[in-house]
CSV table of C-alpha atoms (C1' of nucleotides) and ligand atoms in Angstrom, one decimal:
chain,number,residue,atom,x,y,z
K,1,MET,CA,155.6,13.5,-52.8
K,2,ASN,CA,152.3,12.3,-51.3
K,3,PHE,CA,151.7,8.9,-49.7
K,4,SER,CA,148.6,6.8,-49.1
K,5,ILE,CA,147.3,6.1,-45.6
K,6,ALA,CA,148.4,2.5,-45.9
K,7,GLU,CA,151.9,3.5,-46.9
K,8,GLU,CA,152.2,5.9,-44.0
K,9,ASN,CA,151.0,3.3,-41.5
K,10,TYR,CA,153.6,0.9,-42.8
K,11,ILE,CA,156.4,3.4,-42.6
K,12,LYS,CA,155.4,4.3,-39.0
K,13,ALA,CA,155.3,0.7,-38.0
K,14,ILE,CA,158.7,0.0,-39.5
K,15,TRP,CA,160.1,3.0,-37.7
K,16,ARG,CA,158.7,1.7,-34.4
K,17,LEU,CA,160.0,-1.8,-34.8
K,18,GLN,CA,163.4,-0.4,-36.0
K,19,GLN,CA,163.8,1.2,-32.6
K,20,SER,CA,164.3,-2.1,-30.8
K,21,ASP,CA,165.4,-4.2,-33.7
K,22,ALA,CA,167.9,-3.0,-36.3
K,23,ASN,CA,166.4,-5.2,-39.1
K,24,VAL,CA,162.7,-5.4,-39.4
K,25,THR,CA,161.2,-8.6,-40.7
K,26,THR,CA,158.1,-9.4,-42.7
K,27,ASN,CA,156.4,-11.4,-40.0
K,28,GLU,CA,157.0,-8.8,-37.3
K,29,LEU,CA,155.4,-6.3,-39.6
K,30,ALA,CA,152.5,-8.5,-40.4
K,31,ALA,CA,151.8,-8.9,-36.7
K,32,GLU,CA,152.2,-5.2,-35.9
K,33,LEU,CA,149.8,-4.2,-38.8
K,34,GLN,CA,147.4,-7.1,-38.3
K,35,THR,CA,147.8,-8.2,-41.9
K,36,LYS,CA,149.3,-11.2,-43.8
K,37,PRO,CA,153.0,-11.7,-44.6
K,38,ALA,CA,152.2,-11.9,-48.3
K,39,SER,CA,150.6,-8.4,-48.2
K,40,VAL,CA,153.6,-7.0,-46.4
K,41,THR,CA,156.0,-8.3,-49.0
K,42,ASP,CA,153.9,-6.6,-51.7
K,43,MET,CA,153.9,-3.3,-49.9
K,44,LEU,CA,157.7,-3.5,-49.1
K,45,LYS,CA,158.4,-3.7,-52.8
K,46,ARG,CA,156.3,-0.6,-53.4
K,47,LEU,CA,158.0,1.3,-50.6
K,48,SER,CA,161.4,0.2,-51.8
K,49,GLU,CA,160.5,1.4,-55.3
K,50,LYS,CA,159.7,4.8,-53.7
K,51,LYS,CA,163.1,4.9,-52.0
K,52,LEU,CA,161.6,5.0,-48.5
K,53,LEU,CA,163.4,1.8,-47.4
K,54,ASN,CA,166.0,-0.7,-48.5
K,55,TYR,CA,164.5,-4.1,-49.0
K,56,ALA,CA,166.6,-7.3,-49.0
K,57,PRO,CA,164.4,-10.2,-49.9
K,58,TYR,CA,164.3,-12.8,-47.1
K,59,TYR,CA,166.4,-10.6,-44.8
K,60,GLY,CA,164.1,-7.7,-43.9
K,61,VAL,CA,164.1,-4.0,-44.3
K,62,LYS,CA,165.6,-0.7,-43.1
K,63,LEU,CA,164.3,2.8,-43.6
K,64,THR,CA,166.3,5.2,-45.7
K,65,ALA,CA,166.9,8.8,-44.6
K,66,ASP,CA,163.7,9.8,-46.5
K,67,GLY,CA,161.8,7.0,-44.9
K,68,LYS,CA,162.9,8.1,-41.4
K,69,LYS,CA,162.0,11.7,-42.2
K,70,LEU,CA,158.5,10.7,-43.3
K,71,ALA,CA,158.1,8.4,-40.2
K,72,LEU,CA,159.0,11.3,-37.9
K,73,SER,CA,156.6,13.7,-39.6
K,74,ILE,CA,153.7,11.2,-39.1
K,75,ILE,CA,154.7,10.6,-35.5
K,76,ARG,CA,154.8,14.4,-34.9
K,77,LYS,CA,151.3,14.7,-36.2
K,78,HIS,CA,150.1,11.7,-34.2
K,79,ARG,CA,151.4,13.0,-30.9
K,80,LEU,CA,150.4,16.7,-31.5
K,81,TRP,CA,146.8,15.5,-32.2
K,82,GLU,CA,146.9,13.3,-29.1
K,83,TYR,CA,148.0,16.3,-27.0
K,84,PHE,CA,145.2,18.4,-28.5
K,85,LEU,CA,142.6,15.7,-27.8
K,86,VAL,CA,143.6,15.4,-24.1
K,87,GLU,CA,144.4,19.0,-23.3
K,88,LYS,CA,141.8,20.8,-25.4
K,89,LEU,CA,139.0,18.3,-25.9
K,90,GLN,CA,139.3,16.7,-22.4
K,91,PHE,CA,139.6,13.2,-23.7
K,92,ASN,CA,141.0,10.5,-21.3
K,93,TRP,CA,144.5,9.5,-22.3
K,94,ASP,CA,143.4,6.0,-23.1
K,95,ALA,CA,140.8,7.2,-25.6
K,96,VAL,CA,143.0,9.2,-28.0
K,97,HIS,CA,145.2,6.8,-29.9
K,98,ASP,CA,142.7,5.5,-32.4
K,99,ILE,CA,141.5,9.0,-33.3
K,100,ALA,CA,145.1,10.3,-33.7
K,101,GLU,CA,145.7,7.2,-35.9
K,102,GLU,CA,143.3,8.9,-38.4
K,103,LEU,CA,144.2,12.5,-37.8
K,104,GLU,CA,147.9,11.9,-38.5
K,105,HIS,CA,147.1,11.3,-42.2
K,106,VAL,CA,145.7,14.8,-42.8
K,107,SER,CA,148.3,16.2,-45.1
K,108,SER,CA,148.5,20.0,-44.6
K,109,PRO,CA,151.9,21.0,-43.2
K,110,GLU,CA,150.6,24.5,-42.5
K,111,LEU,CA,147.9,22.9,-40.3
K,112,ILE,CA,150.4,21.1,-38.2
K,113,GLU,CA,152.6,24.1,-37.7
K,114,ARG,CA,149.7,26.1,-36.5
K,115,LEU,CA,148.4,23.4,-34.3
K,116,ASP,CA,151.8,23.1,-32.7
K,117,ALA,CA,151.8,26.9,-32.0
K,118,PHE,CA,148.2,26.8,-30.7
K,119,LEU,CA,149.2,24.1,-28.3
K,120,GLY,CA,152.2,26.0,-27.1
K,121,TYR,CA,154.9,23.8,-28.6
K,122,PRO,CA,154.4,20.8,-26.3
K,123,LYS,CA,157.4,18.6,-25.8
K,124,ALA,CA,155.6,15.3,-25.1
K,125,ASP,CA,152.3,13.7,-25.8
K,126,PRO,CA,149.8,12.5,-23.1
K,127,HIS,CA,151.7,9.3,-22.7
K,128,GLY,CA,155.1,10.9,-22.2
K,129,ASP,CA,156.4,10.2,-25.7
K,130,PRO,CA,158.4,13.1,-27.1
K,131,ILE,CA,157.0,15.1,-30.0
K,132,PRO,CA,159.5,15.6,-32.8
K,133,ASP,CA,159.9,19.2,-33.9
K,134,SER,CA,159.3,20.3,-37.5
K,135,LYS,CA,162.7,19.1,-38.5
K,136,GLY,CA,162.2,15.7,-37.0
K,137,ARG,CA,164.4,16.3,-33.9
K,138,MET,CA,163.2,15.0,-30.5
K,139,THR,CA,164.5,14.2,-27.1
K,140,SER,CA,164.9,10.6,-26.2
K,141,ILE,CA,162.6,9.1,-23.6
K,142,SER,CA,163.7,7.9,-20.1
K,143,ASN,CA,164.6,4.2,-20.0
K,144,LEU,CA,164.4,3.7,-16.2
K,145,THR,CA,161.4,1.7,-15.2
K,146,LEU,CA,159.7,2.0,-11.8
K,147,GLN,CA,160.7,-1.6,-11.3
K,148,GLN,CA,164.3,-0.6,-11.5
K,149,LEU,CA,164.0,2.4,-9.2
K,150,PRO,CA,165.8,2.1,-5.9
K,151,GLU,CA,163.7,2.0,-2.7
K,152,ALA,CA,163.0,5.4,-1.0
K,153,GLN,CA,164.2,7.3,-4.1
K,154,PRO,CA,161.6,10.0,-5.1
K,155,ALA,CA,160.9,10.0,-8.8
K,156,ILE,CA,158.5,11.4,-11.3
K,157,VAL,CA,156.5,9.5,-13.9
K,158,THR,CA,157.7,10.4,-17.4
K,159,GLY,CA,156.1,7.7,-19.6
K,160,VAL,CA,154.5,4.3,-20.1
K,161,GLY,CA,155.8,1.1,-21.7
K,162,ASP,CA,153.0,0.8,-24.3
K,163,GLN,CA,149.8,2.6,-25.3
K,164,SER,CA,147.4,-0.3,-24.7
K,165,SER,CA,144.2,0.9,-23.3
K,166,SER,CA,144.3,-1.9,-20.7
K,167,LEU,CA,147.5,-0.4,-19.2
K,168,LEU,CA,146.3,3.2,-19.5
K,169,GLU,CA,143.0,2.5,-18.0
K,170,LEU,CA,144.6,0.7,-15.0
K,171,LEU,CA,146.9,3.6,-14.4
K,172,ARG,CA,144.2,6.1,-14.6
K,173,GLN,CA,142.2,4.2,-12.0
K,174,LYS,CA,145.2,4.1,-9.7
K,175,ASN,CA,145.7,7.9,-10.2
K,176,ILE,CA,149.0,7.5,-11.9
K,177,GLY,CA,149.8,9.8,-14.8
K,178,ILE,CA,152.6,11.7,-16.5
K,179,GLY,CA,154.1,14.0,-13.9
K,180,THR,CA,152.9,12.0,-10.9
K,181,LYS,CA,155.5,12.1,-8.1
K,182,LEU,CA,156.0,8.8,-6.2
K,183,GLU,CA,158.5,6.6,-4.4
K,184,ILE,CA,158.9,2.9,-3.6
K,185,LYS,CA,158.3,2.2,0.1
K,186,GLN,CA,158.8,-1.5,0.0
K,187,ARG,CA,159.6,-4.2,-2.5
K,188,HIS,CA,158.2,-7.7,-2.1
K,189,ALA,CA,160.7,-10.4,-3.0
K,190,PHE,CA,158.0,-13.0,-3.4
K,191,ASP,CA,156.3,-11.6,-6.5
K,192,GLY,CA,158.3,-8.6,-7.4
K,193,SER,CA,155.4,-6.3,-6.6
K,194,VAL,CA,156.1,-2.8,-5.0
K,195,GLU,CA,154.4,-0.7,-2.4
K,196,ILE,CA,154.4,2.9,-3.6
K,197,LYS,CA,153.5,6.2,-2.0
K,198,ILE,CA,152.0,9.2,-3.8
K,199,ARG,CA,151.6,12.3,-1.7
K,200,ASN,CA,148.2,12.7,-0.1
K,201,GLN,CA,147.2,9.1,-1.1
K,202,PRO,CA,147.3,5.8,0.8
K,203,LEU,CA,150.0,3.3,0.0
K,204,ILE,CA,149.2,1.2,-3.1
K,205,ASN,CA,150.6,-2.0,-4.4
K,206,LEU,CA,151.7,-2.4,-8.0
K,207,SER,CA,152.4,-5.7,-9.7
K,208,GLU,CA,155.9,-6.3,-11.2
K,209,GLN,CA,154.3,-6.4,-14.6
K,210,LEU,CA,152.8,-3.0,-14.0
K,211,ALA,CA,156.0,-1.5,-12.5
K,212,LYS,CA,158.0,-2.6,-15.5
K,213,ASN,CA,155.7,-0.5,-17.7
K,214,ILE,CA,156.0,2.8,-15.9
K,215,LEU,CA,158.9,5.0,-16.9
K,216,VAL,CA,160.3,7.3,-14.3
K,217,LYS,CA,163.0,10.0,-13.7
K,218,PRO,CA,164.6,10.2,-10.3
K,219,GLN,CA,164.1,13.6,-8.7
R,1,MET,CA,127.9,1.5,-41.1
R,2,ASN,CA,131.2,2.9,-42.4
R,3,PHE,CA,131.8,4.6,-45.7
R,4,SER,CA,134.8,5.4,-47.7
R,5,ILE,CA,136.2,8.8,-48.3
R,6,ALA,CA,135.1,8.6,-52.0
R,7,GLU,CA,131.6,7.6,-51.0
R,8,GLU,CA,131.3,10.4,-48.5
R,9,ASN,CA,132.5,13.0,-51.0
R,10,TYR,CA,129.9,11.7,-53.5
R,11,ILE,CA,127.1,11.9,-51.0
R,12,LYS,CA,128.1,15.4,-50.0
R,13,ALA,CA,128.2,16.6,-53.6
R,14,ILE,CA,124.8,15.1,-54.3
R,15,TRP,CA,123.4,16.8,-51.3
R,16,ARG,CA,124.7,20.1,-52.5
R,17,LEU,CA,123.4,19.8,-56.0
R,18,GLN,CA,120.1,18.6,-54.7
R,19,GLN,CA,119.6,21.9,-52.9
R,20,SER,CA,119.1,23.8,-56.2
R,21,ASP,CA,118.1,20.9,-58.4
R,22,ALA,CA,115.6,18.2,-57.3
R,23,ASN,CA,117.1,15.6,-59.6
R,24,VAL,CA,120.9,15.3,-59.7
R,25,THR,CA,122.4,14.1,-63.0
R,26,THR,CA,125.5,12.1,-63.8
R,27,ASN,CA,127.1,14.9,-65.7
R,28,GLU,CA,126.5,17.5,-63.0
R,29,LEU,CA,128.1,15.2,-60.5
R,30,ALA,CA,131.1,14.4,-62.8
R,31,ALA,CA,131.7,18.2,-63.1
R,32,GLU,CA,131.3,18.8,-59.4
R,33,LEU,CA,133.7,16.0,-58.4
R,34,GLN,CA,136.2,16.5,-61.2
R,35,THR,CA,135.8,13.0,-62.5
R,36,LYS,CA,134.3,11.2,-65.5
R,37,PRO,CA,130.6,10.4,-66.1
R,38,ALA,CA,131.4,6.7,-66.4
R,39,SER,CA,133.0,6.7,-62.9
R,40,VAL,CA,130.0,8.5,-61.5
R,41,THR,CA,127.7,5.8,-62.9
R,42,ASP,CA,129.8,3.1,-61.2
R,43,MET,CA,129.6,4.8,-57.9
R,44,LEU,CA,125.9,5.6,-58.1
R,45,LYS,CA,125.2,1.9,-58.5
R,46,ARG,CA,127.3,1.2,-55.3
R,47,LEU,CA,125.6,3.9,-53.3
R,48,SER,CA,122.2,2.8,-54.5
R,49,GLU,CA,123.1,-0.8,-53.4
R,50,LYS,CA,123.8,0.7,-50.0
R,51,LYS,CA,120.4,2.4,-49.8
R,52,LEU,CA,121.9,5.9,-49.6
R,53,LEU,CA,120.1,7.1,-52.8
R,54,ASN,CA,117.5,6.1,-55.4
R,55,TYR,CA,119.0,5.7,-58.8
R,56,ALA,CA,117.0,5.7,-61.9
R,57,PRO,CA,119.3,5.0,-64.9
R,58,TYR,CA,119.4,7.8,-67.4
R,59,TYR,CA,117.2,10.0,-65.2
R,60,GLY,CA,119.4,10.8,-62.2
R,61,VAL,CA,119.5,10.3,-58.5
R,62,LYS,CA,117.9,11.4,-55.2
R,63,LEU,CA,119.2,10.9,-51.7
R,64,THR,CA,117.2,8.7,-49.3
R,65,ALA,CA,116.6,9.7,-45.7
R,66,ASP,CA,119.7,7.7,-44.7
R,67,GLY,CA,121.7,9.5,-47.5
R,68,LYS,CA,120.6,12.9,-46.3
R,69,LYS,CA,121.5,12.0,-42.7
R,70,LEU,CA,125.0,11.0,-43.8
R,71,ALA,CA,125.4,14.1,-45.9
R,72,LEU,CA,124.5,16.4,-43.0
R,73,SER,CA,126.8,14.6,-40.6
R,74,ILE,CA,129.7,15.2,-43.1
R,75,ILE,CA,128.7,18.8,-43.6
R,76,ARG,CA,128.6,19.2,-39.8
R,77,LYS,CA,132.1,17.9,-39.5
R,78,HIS,CA,133.4,20.0,-42.4
R,79,ARG,CA,132.0,23.3,-41.0
R,80,LEU,CA,133.0,22.7,-37.4
R,81,TRP,CA,136.6,22.0,-38.5
R,82,GLU,CA,136.5,25.1,-40.7
R,83,TYR,CA,135.4,27.1,-37.7
R,84,PHE,CA,138.2,25.6,-35.6
R,85,LEU,CA,140.8,26.4,-38.2
R,86,VAL,CA,139.8,30.0,-38.4
R,87,GLU,CA,138.9,30.8,-34.8
R,88,LYS,CA,141.5,28.7,-33.0
R,89,LEU,CA,144.4,28.3,-35.5
R,90,GLN,CA,144.0,31.7,-37.1
R,91,PHE,CA,143.8,30.6,-40.7
R,92,ASN,CA,142.3,33.0,-43.2
R,93,TRP,CA,138.8,32.1,-44.3
R,94,ASP,CA,140.0,31.4,-47.8
R,95,ALA,CA,142.6,28.8,-46.7
R,96,VAL,CA,140.4,26.3,-44.7
R,97,HIS,CA,138.2,24.5,-47.2
R,98,ASP,CA,140.7,22.0,-48.5
R,99,ILE,CA,141.9,21.1,-45.1
R,100,ALA,CA,138.4,20.6,-43.8
R,101,GLU,CA,137.8,18.5,-46.9
R,102,GLU,CA,140.2,16.0,-45.3
R,103,LEU,CA,139.3,16.4,-41.7
R,104,GLU,CA,135.6,15.8,-42.4
R,105,HIS,CA,136.4,12.2,-43.0
R,106,VAL,CA,137.8,11.4,-39.6
R,107,SER,CA,135.2,9.1,-38.2
R,108,SER,CA,134.9,9.5,-34.4
R,109,PRO,CA,131.5,10.8,-33.4
R,110,GLU,CA,132.9,11.5,-29.9
R,111,LEU,CA,135.5,13.7,-31.4
R,112,ILE,CA,133.0,15.8,-33.2
R,113,GLU,CA,130.8,16.3,-30.2
R,114,ARG,CA,133.7,17.4,-28.0
R,115,LEU,CA,135.0,19.7,-30.8
R,116,ASP,CA,131.5,21.3,-31.0
R,117,ALA,CA,131.6,21.9,-27.2
R,118,PHE,CA,135.1,23.2,-27.2
R,119,LEU,CA,134.2,25.7,-29.9
R,120,GLY,CA,131.1,26.8,-27.9
R,121,TYR,CA,128.5,25.3,-30.2
R,122,PRO,CA,128.9,27.7,-33.1
R,123,LYS,CA,125.9,28.3,-35.4
R,124,ALA,CA,127.7,29.1,-38.6
R,125,ASP,CA,131.1,28.4,-40.3
R,126,PRO,CA,133.5,31.1,-41.3
R,127,HIS,CA,131.7,31.6,-44.6
R,128,GLY,CA,128.3,32.1,-42.9
R,129,ASP,CA,127.0,28.6,-43.7
R,130,PRO,CA,124.9,27.1,-40.9
R,131,ILE,CA,126.4,24.2,-39.0
R,132,PRO,CA,123.9,21.3,-38.6
R,133,ASP,CA,123.5,20.1,-35.0
R,134,SER,CA,124.1,16.5,-34.0
R,135,LYS,CA,120.6,15.6,-35.2
R,136,GLY,CA,121.2,17.1,-38.6
R,137,ARG,CA,119.0,20.2,-37.9
R,138,MET,CA,120.2,23.6,-39.2
R,139,THR,CA,118.9,27.1,-39.8
R,140,SER,CA,118.5,28.0,-43.5
R,141,ILE,CA,120.8,30.7,-44.9
R,142,SER,CA,119.7,34.1,-46.1
R,143,ASN,CA,118.8,34.2,-49.8
R,144,LEU,CA,119.0,38.0,-50.3
R,145,THR,CA,122.1,39.1,-52.2
R,146,LEU,CA,123.7,42.5,-51.9
R,147,GLN,CA,122.8,43.1,-55.5
R,148,GLN,CA,119.1,42.8,-54.5
R,149,LEU,CA,119.4,45.1,-51.4
R,150,PRO,CA,117.6,48.4,-51.8
R,151,GLU,CA,119.7,51.6,-51.8
R,152,ALA,CA,120.3,53.2,-48.4
R,153,GLN,CA,119.1,50.0,-46.5
R,154,PRO,CA,121.6,49.1,-43.9
R,155,ALA,CA,122.4,45.4,-43.8
R,156,ILE,CA,124.8,42.9,-42.4
R,157,VAL,CA,126.8,40.3,-44.4
R,158,THR,CA,125.7,36.8,-43.5
R,159,GLY,CA,127.3,34.6,-46.2
R,160,VAL,CA,128.9,34.2,-49.6
R,161,GLY,CA,127.7,32.7,-52.8
R,162,ASP,CA,130.5,30.1,-53.1
R,163,GLN,CA,133.7,29.1,-51.4
R,164,SER,CA,136.1,29.7,-54.2
R,165,SER,CA,139.3,31.2,-53.0
R,166,SER,CA,139.2,33.8,-55.7
R,167,LEU,CA,136.0,35.2,-54.2
R,168,LEU,CA,137.1,34.9,-50.6
R,169,GLU,CA,140.5,36.5,-51.2
R,170,LEU,CA,138.9,39.4,-53.0
R,171,LEU,CA,136.4,40.0,-50.1
R,172,ARG,CA,139.2,39.8,-47.6
R,173,GLN,CA,141.2,42.4,-49.5
R,174,LYS,CA,138.1,44.6,-49.5
R,175,ASN,CA,137.6,44.2,-45.8
R,176,ILE,CA,134.3,42.5,-46.2
R,177,GLY,CA,133.6,39.4,-44.0
R,178,ILE,CA,130.7,37.8,-42.2
R,179,GLY,CA,129.2,40.3,-39.8
R,180,THR,CA,130.3,43.4,-41.8
R,181,LYS,CA,127.7,46.2,-41.7
R,182,LEU,CA,127.2,48.0,-45.0
R,183,GLU,CA,124.8,49.9,-47.1
R,184,ILE,CA,124.4,50.7,-50.8
R,185,LYS,CA,125.0,54.4,-51.5
R,186,GLN,CA,124.6,54.3,-55.2
R,187,ARG,CA,123.8,51.8,-58.0
R,188,HIS,CA,125.2,52.2,-61.5
R,189,ALA,CA,122.8,51.3,-64.2
R,190,PHE,CA,125.5,51.0,-66.8
R,191,ASP,CA,127.3,47.9,-65.4
R,192,GLY,CA,125.2,47.0,-62.4
R,193,SER,CA,128.0,47.8,-60.0
R,194,VAL,CA,127.3,49.4,-56.6
R,195,GLU,CA,129.0,51.9,-54.4
R,196,ILE,CA,128.9,50.7,-50.8
R,197,LYS,CA,129.8,52.3,-47.5
R,198,ILE,CA,131.3,50.5,-44.6
R,199,ARG,CA,131.6,52.5,-41.4
R,200,ASN,CA,135.0,54.2,-41.0
R,201,GLN,CA,136.0,53.3,-44.5
R,202,PRO,CA,135.9,55.1,-47.8
R,203,LEU,CA,133.2,54.3,-50.4
R,204,ILE,CA,134.1,51.3,-52.5
R,205,ASN,CA,132.8,50.0,-55.7
R,206,LEU,CA,131.8,46.4,-56.2
R,207,SER,CA,131.0,44.8,-59.5
R,208,GLU,CA,127.6,43.3,-60.1
R,209,GLN,CA,129.2,39.8,-60.3
R,210,LEU,CA,130.6,40.4,-56.8
R,211,ALA,CA,127.5,41.9,-55.3
R,212,LYS,CA,125.5,38.8,-56.5
R,213,ASN,CA,127.8,36.7,-54.4
R,214,ILE,CA,127.4,38.5,-51.1
R,215,LEU,CA,124.5,37.4,-48.9
R,216,VAL,CA,123.0,40.0,-46.6
R,217,LYS,CA,120.3,40.5,-44.0
R,218,PRO,CA,118.7,43.9,-43.7
R,219,GLN,CA,119.1,45.5,-40.3
O,1,DA,C1',175.1,-33.1,-43.6
O,2,DT,C1',170.4,-34.2,-43.9
O,3,DT,C1',166.0,-33.3,-42.5
O,4,DA,C1',162.4,-30.6,-40.4
O,5,DA,C1',160.5,-26.3,-39.2
O,6,DA,C1',159.9,-21.5,-39.8
O,7,DA,C1',159.9,-17.5,-42.5
O,8,DT,C1',159.3,-15.4,-46.8
O,9,DT,C1',158.1,-14.8,-51.5
O,10,DT,C1',155.4,-15.8,-55.8
O,11,DA,C1',151.3,-16.7,-58.2
O,12,DG,C1',146.7,-15.9,-58.9
O,13,DA,C1',142.5,-13.7,-57.4
O,14,DC,C1',139.4,-10.0,-55.8
O,15,DG,C1',137.0,-5.5,-54.6
O,16,DA,C1',137.3,-0.4,-54.8
O,17,DA,C1',137.8,3.4,-57.5
O,18,DA,C1',139.3,5.3,-61.3
O,19,DC,C1',140.0,5.7,-66.7
O,20,DT,C1',139.0,5.4,-72.2
O,21,DA,C1',136.3,4.0,-76.0
O,22,DA,C1',132.2,2.2,-77.7
O,23,DA,C1',127.3,1.5,-77.4
O,24,DC,C1',123.0,2.9,-76.2
O,25,DT,C1',119.0,6.3,-74.7
O,26,DT,C1',116.9,10.5,-74.3
O,27,DT,C1',116.3,15.1,-75.9
O,28,DT,C1',116.5,18.6,-79.3
O,29,DT,C1',116.6,20.3,-83.9
O,30,DT,C1',115.3,20.3,-88.5
N,1,DA,C1',109.1,11.8,-88.1
N,2,DA,C1',113.8,11.5,-89.0
N,3,DA,C1',118.4,13.0,-87.9
N,4,DA,C1',121.7,15.1,-85.0
N,5,DA,C1',123.3,16.2,-80.5
N,6,DA,C1',123.7,15.5,-75.8
N,7,DG,C1',123.8,12.6,-72.0
N,8,DT,C1',124.5,8.2,-69.9
N,9,DT,C1',125.7,3.5,-69.5
N,10,DT,C1',128.5,-0.6,-70.6
N,11,DA,C1',132.7,-3.1,-71.6
N,12,DG,C1',137.2,-3.6,-70.9
N,13,DT,C1',141.7,-1.9,-68.4
N,14,DT,C1',144.5,-0.1,-64.6
N,15,DT,C1',146.4,0.7,-59.9
N,16,DC,C1',146.2,-0.1,-55.0
N,17,DG,C1',145.9,-3.0,-51.3
N,18,DT,C1',144.4,-7.0,-49.7
N,19,DC,C1',143.8,-12.2,-49.5
N,20,DT,C1',144.9,-17.7,-49.9
N,21,DA,C1',147.6,-21.4,-51.5
N,22,DA,C1',151.7,-23.0,-53.3
N,23,DA,C1',156.6,-22.7,-53.9
N,24,DT,C1',161.0,-21.3,-52.3
N,25,DT,C1',164.6,-20.0,-49.1
N,26,DT,C1',166.7,-19.6,-44.7
N,27,DT,C1',167.3,-21.4,-40.0
N,28,DA,C1',167.2,-24.9,-36.5
N,29,DA,C1',167.4,-29.6,-35.1
N,30,DT,C1',168.9,-34.0,-35.4
S,301,LIG,MN1,147.3,5.8,-39.0
S,302,LIG,MN1,150.9,8.6,-27.6
S,303,LIG,MN1,136.1,15.4,-48.4
S,304,LIG,MN1,132.5,26.7,-45.4
DNA sequence: ATTAAAATTTAGACGAAACTAAACTTTTTT
DNA sequence: AAAAAAGTTTAGTTTCGTCTAAATTTTAAT
């Protein structure tokens, strides 16, 4: 079966919200998709009709197995294209999301398998988010934030809290990216900010807000 | 300004038909786009409203300068993606058209400039069709067909008459592609077929119909 | 347990892009 | 020049995806 761009964007948004919230509501979706609750209700009925989700009026929505499969196939395309844009076309990591938002709707499965091979079967996108394989399997992402990291514990950056260009731009400016090795030298009780050290670079200070949005894996 | 996928496909089709036929008619367009004449009339009014073409009811249509510019930018995207699919993703040349038909509508200009650079600024797509540069300029394609080539005149294949997969598949099977060097050894008056020689390969026979659809440049 | 607030759905409308059937123009034939 | 054929447009529907305003239901507060 073939789905419209609007339908695919809804399914992807529902999947994302479902990660933190078992039941996804109409208002959450309207906010996520920058649209109106009434429009969401209309679309939920159509998607329910197509068996991509179970819709309980007034109580929200949950993806079916088919819905999840579709969501993961779109996420796979999105993240592979993002990887392509950064690794092959030299885009900055904060410039690729909107373009991938369009590319993810190109429908050829053959295209995406060949792209995957061409890229060398990458495991994660430029933001550290895992890329589902062709069967929809993927590794789960680290859930330890830099803010939670103990002092003097060396760690490696594995991801970011969100894809907002304000966050990504700030990190780029501070020379922090996926794979950056760092450790906390000092933690300030007053404002929750941290002094961190990256090899060959001077100490830098990160706000608590920023430290909460950097995912790390202890080394 | 931003245009819908349907609008872009109409503009591209009009451009193509305009190459052979100064004035493009409703029926021609309906056939080209696999739709109904009434639908074409509807769309022509909208595109005329948007100043992409001049529409004279009952007498057909011609692109404005803006319309031509848009057409060339879509053609540029289409052909660059086709080149990418063949050269980087190893698709056969008869498998790329439909995918490029989708990719050409991804709207980022930055994307297409970077793709062009990544590909090394190719001059022609896998079917020998010239790729317009970012300003819409392109070289014109050879207009000499293999059928018109004199006997014993060495020549190089530069393009094909159309993009149908039946033609492309047949040529692939006969080991004829862009850049193939060949010459006519004999011409059969009875059916217009030709015997051609490619280096290191046995003589092969091509029907008149096929020879008319291979573009060549004498060497 | 009522009432107030928040969330959600329904009703009715609209624009885009398609369709069929009918009407109208232009072109071709006789 | 009239009639027939071909080509094109108009009129009226349909589906998709959106919107606003009003009605309804659920949840929270008194
Ligand atoms: Mn998208
Ligand atoms: Mn990403
Ligand atoms: Mn297209
Ligand atoms: Mn081509």
